[in-house]
């Protein structure tokens, strides 16, 4: 790795001051489980001169129930989210997603803010600079998406155009189903944005001088059922091949509101509106659930090696809805 200065931030204002003072030549670090790999492989367009540790900001790692919503500080560890009694009780999909990330070591270091902001795992994008040279690509600012003609078994089947890398974050998928919002703070303004608006095809909409400070989740209806399912090649220390998070509210056997979010099938968390429409106002029987699963992938355009993701997506939706 190259040398960089390391600062322990004391407050959010301190972070913003340092980012401004260094003219943006900074990288924010929470658990560092993703950032350290990114720096070692020299993936960023410019190597940061300063790394700012967010974990030293007091009070940024708490889980609180306030005013009909849950507020989770950006540096809250995944271990603490998975083990939190209020999260397990009220947001079981989020607890399951947090528990599914990597390994105990990664969950002990990794944070919710870092999980949402982590860089993609596309193997062309991640190819280390020191092993035969960096591979330029659309996501790095210049060049084609090599997955289109290359090894693309883990890439997008939906919504890929110039970049087929998928969003790697498990928590984003569960938070999408829970209709969470992300608090983004910059030097001049702060905003709450719906979690699905936080992502774009090249990662997140964060500007270089902004950071995530909190995630807010509205309390769900008492009758809503939440499920997070993740298919992966091996059961430990592995990213999703496909994941599905659903929140379904039923009244007298009829689905009155459904949110269905798909993970690892698109460059962003993918809201399956067509699948939701296929079950809203209907009972969750075999026929309607099968129709929802078909509708979810009707726009899929798989690459040469990843059509199998269509079947996995349908199977996960089917399983999640039938157990709702
Ligand atoms: C072997 C391995 C397996 C993994 N498996 C999974 C998996 O199954 N599922 C999954 O979802 N992830 C997985 N990850 C990815 C990741 O390490 C974890 O998800 C972790 O949660 C990242 O959090 P962190 O705090 O360590 O992030 P960091 O590495 O500290 O940061 C990641 C990125 O986010 C930025 N960032 C961090 N916090 C903020 C903030 N508050 N505001 C703005 N930017 C911020 C950093 O600048 C950096 O760019 C895995 C990683 C590894 C190495």
PDB file of N, CA and C and ligand atoms in Angstrom, residues 28-35 54 74 78 100-102 106 109-111 113-115 117-118 121 168-170 206 211-212 230 237-239, ligand 1:
ATOM      1  N   UNK A  28     -12.945   8.017   3.333  1.00  0.00           N
ATOM      2  CA  UNK A  28     -13.560   7.759   4.636  1.00  0.00           C
ATOM      3  C   UNK A  28     -13.424   6.281   4.943  1.00  0.00           C
ATOM      4  N   UNK A  29     -13.140   5.962   6.201  1.00  0.00           N
ATOM      5  CA  UNK A  29     -13.035   4.562   6.578  1.00  0.00           C
ATOM      6  C   UNK A  29     -13.897   4.292   7.802  1.00  0.00           C
ATOM      7  N   UNK A  30     -14.681   3.223   7.729  1.00  0.00           N
ATOM      8  CA  UNK A  30     -15.443   2.788   8.906  1.00  0.00           C
ATOM      9  C   UNK A  30     -14.745   1.522   9.408  1.00  0.00           C
ATOM     10  N   UNK A  31     -15.258   0.339   9.049  1.00  0.00           N
ATOM     11  CA  UNK A  31     -14.570  -0.898   9.456  1.00  0.00           C
ATOM     12  C   UNK A  31     -13.305  -1.155   8.652  1.00  0.00           C
ATOM     13  N   UNK A  32     -13.247  -0.612   7.445  1.00  0.00           N
ATOM     14  CA  UNK A  32     -12.084  -0.800   6.582  1.00  0.00           C
ATOM     15  C   UNK A  32     -12.057  -2.139   5.862  1.00  0.00           C
ATOM     16  N   UNK A  33     -13.083  -2.971   6.034  1.00  0.00           N
ATOM     17  CA  UNK A  33     -13.040  -4.324   5.448  1.00  0.00           C
ATOM     18  C   UNK A  33     -13.129  -4.292   3.919  1.00  0.00           C
ATOM     19  N   UNK A  34     -13.721  -3.260   3.381  1.00  0.00           N
ATOM     20  CA  UNK A  34     -13.745  -3.097   1.930  1.00  0.00           C
ATOM     21  C   UNK A  34     -12.659  -2.108   1.499  1.00  0.00           C
ATOM     22  N   UNK A  35     -12.571  -0.999   2.197  1.00  0.00           N
ATOM     23  CA  UNK A  35     -11.660   0.068   1.769  1.00  0.00           C
ATOM     24  C   UNK A  35     -10.206  -0.412   1.688  1.00  0.00           C
ATOM     25  N   UNK A  54     -13.973   7.002  10.759  1.00  0.00           N
ATOM     26  CA  UNK A  54     -15.273   7.470  11.263  1.00  0.00           C
ATOM     27  C   UNK A  54     -15.653   6.811  12.580  1.00  0.00           C
ATOM     28  N   UNK A  74     -24.405   5.370  11.356  1.00  0.00           N
ATOM     29  CA  UNK A  74     -23.663   4.816  10.213  1.00  0.00           C
ATOM     30  C   UNK A  74     -22.548   3.856  10.616  1.00  0.00           C
ATOM     31  N   UNK A  78     -22.196  -4.558  11.958  1.00  0.00           N
ATOM     32  CA  UNK A  78     -23.156  -5.555  11.468  1.00  0.00           C
ATOM     33  C   UNK A  78     -23.468  -6.579  12.551  1.00  0.00           C
ATOM     34  N   UNK A 100     -25.985 -12.396   7.407  1.00  0.00           N
ATOM     35  CA  UNK A 100     -25.518 -13.160   6.238  1.00  0.00           C
ATOM     36  C   UNK A 100     -24.227 -12.618   5.641  1.00  0.00           C
ATOM     37  N   UNK A 101     -23.793 -11.458   6.102  1.00  0.00           N
ATOM     38  CA  UNK A 101     -22.604 -10.832   5.488  1.00  0.00           C
ATOM     39  C   UNK A 101     -21.332 -11.562   5.912  1.00  0.00           C
ATOM     40  N   UNK A 102     -20.526 -11.916   4.932  1.00  0.00           N
ATOM     41  CA  UNK A 102     -19.159 -12.410   5.146  1.00  0.00           C
ATOM     42  C   UNK A 102     -19.019 -13.429   6.262  1.00  0.00           C
ATOM     43  N   UNK A 106     -15.667 -10.224   9.719  1.00  0.00           N
ATOM     44  CA  UNK A 106     -16.083  -9.086   8.878  1.00  0.00           C
ATOM     45  C   UNK A 106     -17.258  -8.347   9.505  1.00  0.00           C
ATOM     46  N   UNK A 109     -16.141  -6.041  12.306  1.00  0.00           N
ATOM     47  CA  UNK A 109     -15.484  -4.801  11.862  1.00  0.00           C
ATOM     48  C   UNK A 109     -16.411  -3.962  10.986  1.00  0.00           C
ATOM     49  N   UNK A 110     -17.159  -4.627  10.113  1.00  0.00           N
ATOM     50  CA  UNK A 110     -17.957  -3.921   9.100  1.00  0.00           C
ATOM     51  C   UNK A 110     -19.143  -3.186   9.697  1.00  0.00           C
ATOM     52  N   UNK A 111     -19.497  -2.080   9.061  1.00  0.00           N
ATOM     53  CA  UNK A 111     -20.572  -1.212   9.558  1.00  0.00           C
ATOM     54  C   UNK A 111     -21.684  -1.109   8.520  1.00  0.00           C
ATOM     55  N   UNK A 113     -22.972   1.719   7.375  1.00  0.00           N
ATOM     56  CA  UNK A 113     -22.620   2.764   6.393  1.00  0.00           C
ATOM     57  C   UNK A 113     -21.647   2.220   5.358  1.00  0.00           C
ATOM     58  N   UNK A 114     -20.627   1.487   5.821  1.00  0.00           N
ATOM     59  CA  UNK A 114     -19.647   0.903   4.901  1.00  0.00           C
ATOM     60  C   UNK A 114     -20.266  -0.140   4.009  1.00  0.00           C
ATOM     61  N   UNK A 115     -21.224  -0.876   4.547  1.00  0.00           N
ATOM     62  CA  UNK A 115     -21.884  -1.910   3.742  1.00  0.00           C
ATOM     63  C   UNK A 115     -22.634  -1.279   2.577  1.00  0.00           C
ATOM     64  N   UNK A 117     -21.973   1.666   1.227  1.00  0.00           N
ATOM     65  CA  UNK A 117     -21.084   2.443   0.346  1.00  0.00           C
ATOM     66  C   UNK A 117     -19.969   1.607  -0.271  1.00  0.00           C
ATOM     67  N   UNK A 118     -19.895   0.325   0.045  1.00  0.00           N
ATOM     68  CA  UNK A 118     -18.803  -0.513  -0.459  1.00  0.00           C
ATOM     69  C   UNK A 118     -18.780  -0.534  -1.987  1.00  0.00           C
ATOM     70  N   UNK A 121     -17.931  -5.808  -6.526  1.00  0.00           N
ATOM     71  CA  UNK A 121     -17.014  -6.952  -6.545  1.00  0.00           C
ATOM     72  C   UNK A 121     -16.772  -7.465  -7.955  1.00  0.00           C
ATOM     73  N   UNK A 168     -23.250  -4.946  -4.405  1.00  0.00           N
ATOM     74  CA  UNK A 168     -22.863  -6.068  -3.534  1.00  0.00           C
ATOM     75  C   UNK A 168     -23.509  -6.046  -2.149  1.00  0.00           C
ATOM     76  N   UNK A 169     -24.202  -4.976  -1.808  1.00  0.00           N
ATOM     77  CA  UNK A 169     -24.637  -4.788  -0.420  1.00  0.00           C
ATOM     78  C   UNK A 169     -25.885  -5.619  -0.080  1.00  0.00           C
ATOM     79  N   UNK A 170     -25.773  -6.486   0.909  1.00  0.00           N
ATOM     80  CA  UNK A 170     -26.941  -7.239   1.370  1.00  0.00           C
ATOM     81  C   UNK A 170     -27.906  -6.358   2.154  1.00  0.00           C
ATOM     82  N   UNK A 206     -23.474   9.544  -3.604  1.00  0.00           N
ATOM     83  CA  UNK A 206     -22.693  10.383  -2.689  1.00  0.00           C
ATOM     84  C   UNK A 206     -21.674  11.216  -3.450  1.00  0.00           C
ATOM     85  N   UNK A 211     -21.057  12.373   3.437  1.00  0.00           N
ATOM     86  CA  UNK A 211     -21.007  11.081   4.128  1.00  0.00           C
ATOM     87  C   UNK A 211     -22.398  10.680   4.596  1.00  0.00           C
ATOM     88  N   UNK A 212     -22.534   9.402   4.872  1.00  0.00           N
ATOM     89  CA  UNK A 212     -23.780   8.864   5.439  1.00  0.00           C
ATOM     90  C   UNK A 212     -23.641   8.919   6.950  1.00  0.00           C
ATOM     91  N   UNK A 230     -31.018 -15.337   0.637  1.00  0.00           N
ATOM     92  CA  UNK A 230     -29.777 -15.086  -0.116  1.00  0.00           C
ATOM     93  C   UNK A 230     -29.256 -16.407  -0.674  1.00  0.00           C
ATOM     94  N   UNK A 237     -18.897 -16.631   4.196  1.00  0.00           N
ATOM     95  CA  UNK A 237     -17.953 -15.676   3.586  1.00  0.00           C
ATOM     96  C   UNK A 237     -18.202 -15.553   2.083  1.00  0.00           C
ATOM     97  N   UNK A 238     -19.431 -15.345   1.714  1.00  0.00           N
ATOM     98  CA  UNK A 238     -19.691 -15.227   0.280  1.00  0.00           C
ATOM     99  C   UNK A 238     -20.787 -14.199  -0.013  1.00  0.00           C
ATOM    100  N   UNK A 239     -20.579 -13.513  -1.114  1.00  0.00           N
ATOM    101  CA  UNK A 239     -21.579 -12.547  -1.566  1.00  0.00           C
ATOM    102  C   UNK A 239     -22.766 -13.279  -2.206  1.00  0.00           C
TER     103      UNK A 239
HETATM  104  C1  LIG B   1     -14.306 -11.722   2.250  1.00  0.00           C
HETATM  105  C2  LIG B   1     -15.401 -10.698   2.236  1.00  0.00           C
HETATM  106  C3  LIG B   1     -16.724 -11.114   2.223  1.00  0.00           C
HETATM  107  C4  LIG B   1     -17.745 -10.172   2.214  1.00  0.00           C
HETATM  108  N1  LIG B   1     -19.041 -10.623   2.177  1.00  0.00           N
HETATM  109  C5  LIG B   1     -20.047  -9.728   2.084  1.00  0.00           C
HETATM  110  C6  LIG B   1     -21.397 -10.183   1.987  1.00  0.00           C
HETATM  111  O1  LIG B   1     -21.680 -11.366   2.007  1.00  0.00           O
HETATM  112  N2  LIG B   1     -22.369  -9.242   1.898  1.00  0.00           N
HETATM  113  C7  LIG B   1     -22.102  -7.903   1.881  1.00  0.00           C
HETATM  114  O2  LIG B   1     -23.031  -7.107   1.812  1.00  0.00           O
HETATM  115  N3  LIG B   1     -20.825  -7.454   1.957  1.00  0.00           N
HETATM  116  C8  LIG B   1     -19.804  -8.315   2.064  1.00  0.00           C
HETATM  117  N4  LIG B   1     -18.504  -7.864   2.158  1.00  0.00           N
HETATM  118  C9  LIG B   1     -18.248  -6.435   1.962  1.00  0.00           C
HETATM  119  C10 LIG B   1     -17.932  -5.498   3.147  1.00  0.00           C
HETATM  120  O3  LIG B   1     -16.670  -5.706   3.654  1.00  0.00           O
HETATM  121  C11 LIG B   1     -18.880  -5.501   4.273  1.00  0.00           C
HETATM  122  O4  LIG B   1     -20.167  -5.477   3.723  1.00  0.00           O
HETATM  123  C12 LIG B   1     -18.768  -4.354   5.283  1.00  0.00           C
HETATM  124  O5  LIG B   1     -20.057  -4.118   5.800  1.00  0.00           O
HETATM  125  C13 LIG B   1     -18.236  -3.030   4.800  1.00  0.00           C
HETATM  126  O6  LIG B   1     -18.259  -2.141   5.918  1.00  0.00           O
HETATM  127  P1  LIG B   1     -16.965  -1.377   6.458  1.00  0.00           P
HETATM  128  O7  LIG B   1     -17.427  -0.565   7.604  1.00  0.00           O
HETATM  129  O8  LIG B   1     -15.835  -2.308   6.712  1.00  0.00           O
HETATM  130  O9  LIG B   1     -16.636  -0.456   5.188  1.00  0.00           O
HETATM  131  P2  LIG B   1     -15.288   0.284   4.827  1.00  0.00           P
HETATM  132  O10 LIG B   1     -14.355  -0.680   4.187  1.00  0.00           O
HETATM  133  O11 LIG B   1     -14.764   1.083   5.952  1.00  0.00           O
HETATM  134  O12 LIG B   1     -15.854   1.299   3.732  1.00  0.00           O
HETATM  135  C14 LIG B   1     -16.368   0.832   2.504  1.00  0.00           C
HETATM  136  C15 LIG B   1     -16.616   2.058   1.608  1.00  0.00           C
HETATM  137  O13 LIG B   1     -17.640   2.858   2.157  1.00  0.00           O
HETATM  138  C16 LIG B   1     -17.174   4.177   2.433  1.00  0.00           C
HETATM  139  N5  LIG B   1     -17.811   4.567   3.679  1.00  0.00           N
HETATM  140  C17 LIG B   1     -17.795   3.880   4.859  1.00  0.00           C
HETATM  141  N6  LIG B   1     -18.597   4.482   5.745  1.00  0.00           N
HETATM  142  C18 LIG B   1     -19.112   5.574   5.128  1.00  0.00           C
HETATM  143  C19 LIG B   1     -20.009   6.603   5.545  1.00  0.00           C
HETATM  144  N7  LIG B   1     -20.554   6.628   6.759  1.00  0.00           N
HETATM  145  N8  LIG B   1     -20.333   7.572   4.651  1.00  0.00           N
HETATM  146  C20 LIG B   1     -19.806   7.555   3.390  1.00  0.00           C
HETATM  147  N9  LIG B   1     -18.945   6.607   2.962  1.00  0.00           N
HETATM  148  C21 LIG B   1     -18.610   5.622   3.823  1.00  0.00           C
HETATM  149  C22 LIG B   1     -15.665   4.073   2.481  1.00  0.00           C
HETATM  150  O14 LIG B   1     -15.051   5.297   2.102  1.00  0.00           O
HETATM  151  C23 LIG B   1     -15.409   2.974   1.465  1.00  0.00           C
HETATM  152  O15 LIG B   1     -15.419   3.510   0.173  1.00  0.00           O
HETATM  153  C24 LIG B   1     -17.449  -8.775   2.218  1.00  0.00           C
HETATM  154  C25 LIG B   1     -16.121  -8.371   2.241  1.00  0.00           C
HETATM  155  C26 LIG B   1     -15.104  -9.307   2.247  1.00  0.00           C
HETATM  156  C27 LIG B   1     -13.684  -8.816   2.285  1.00  0.00           C
END
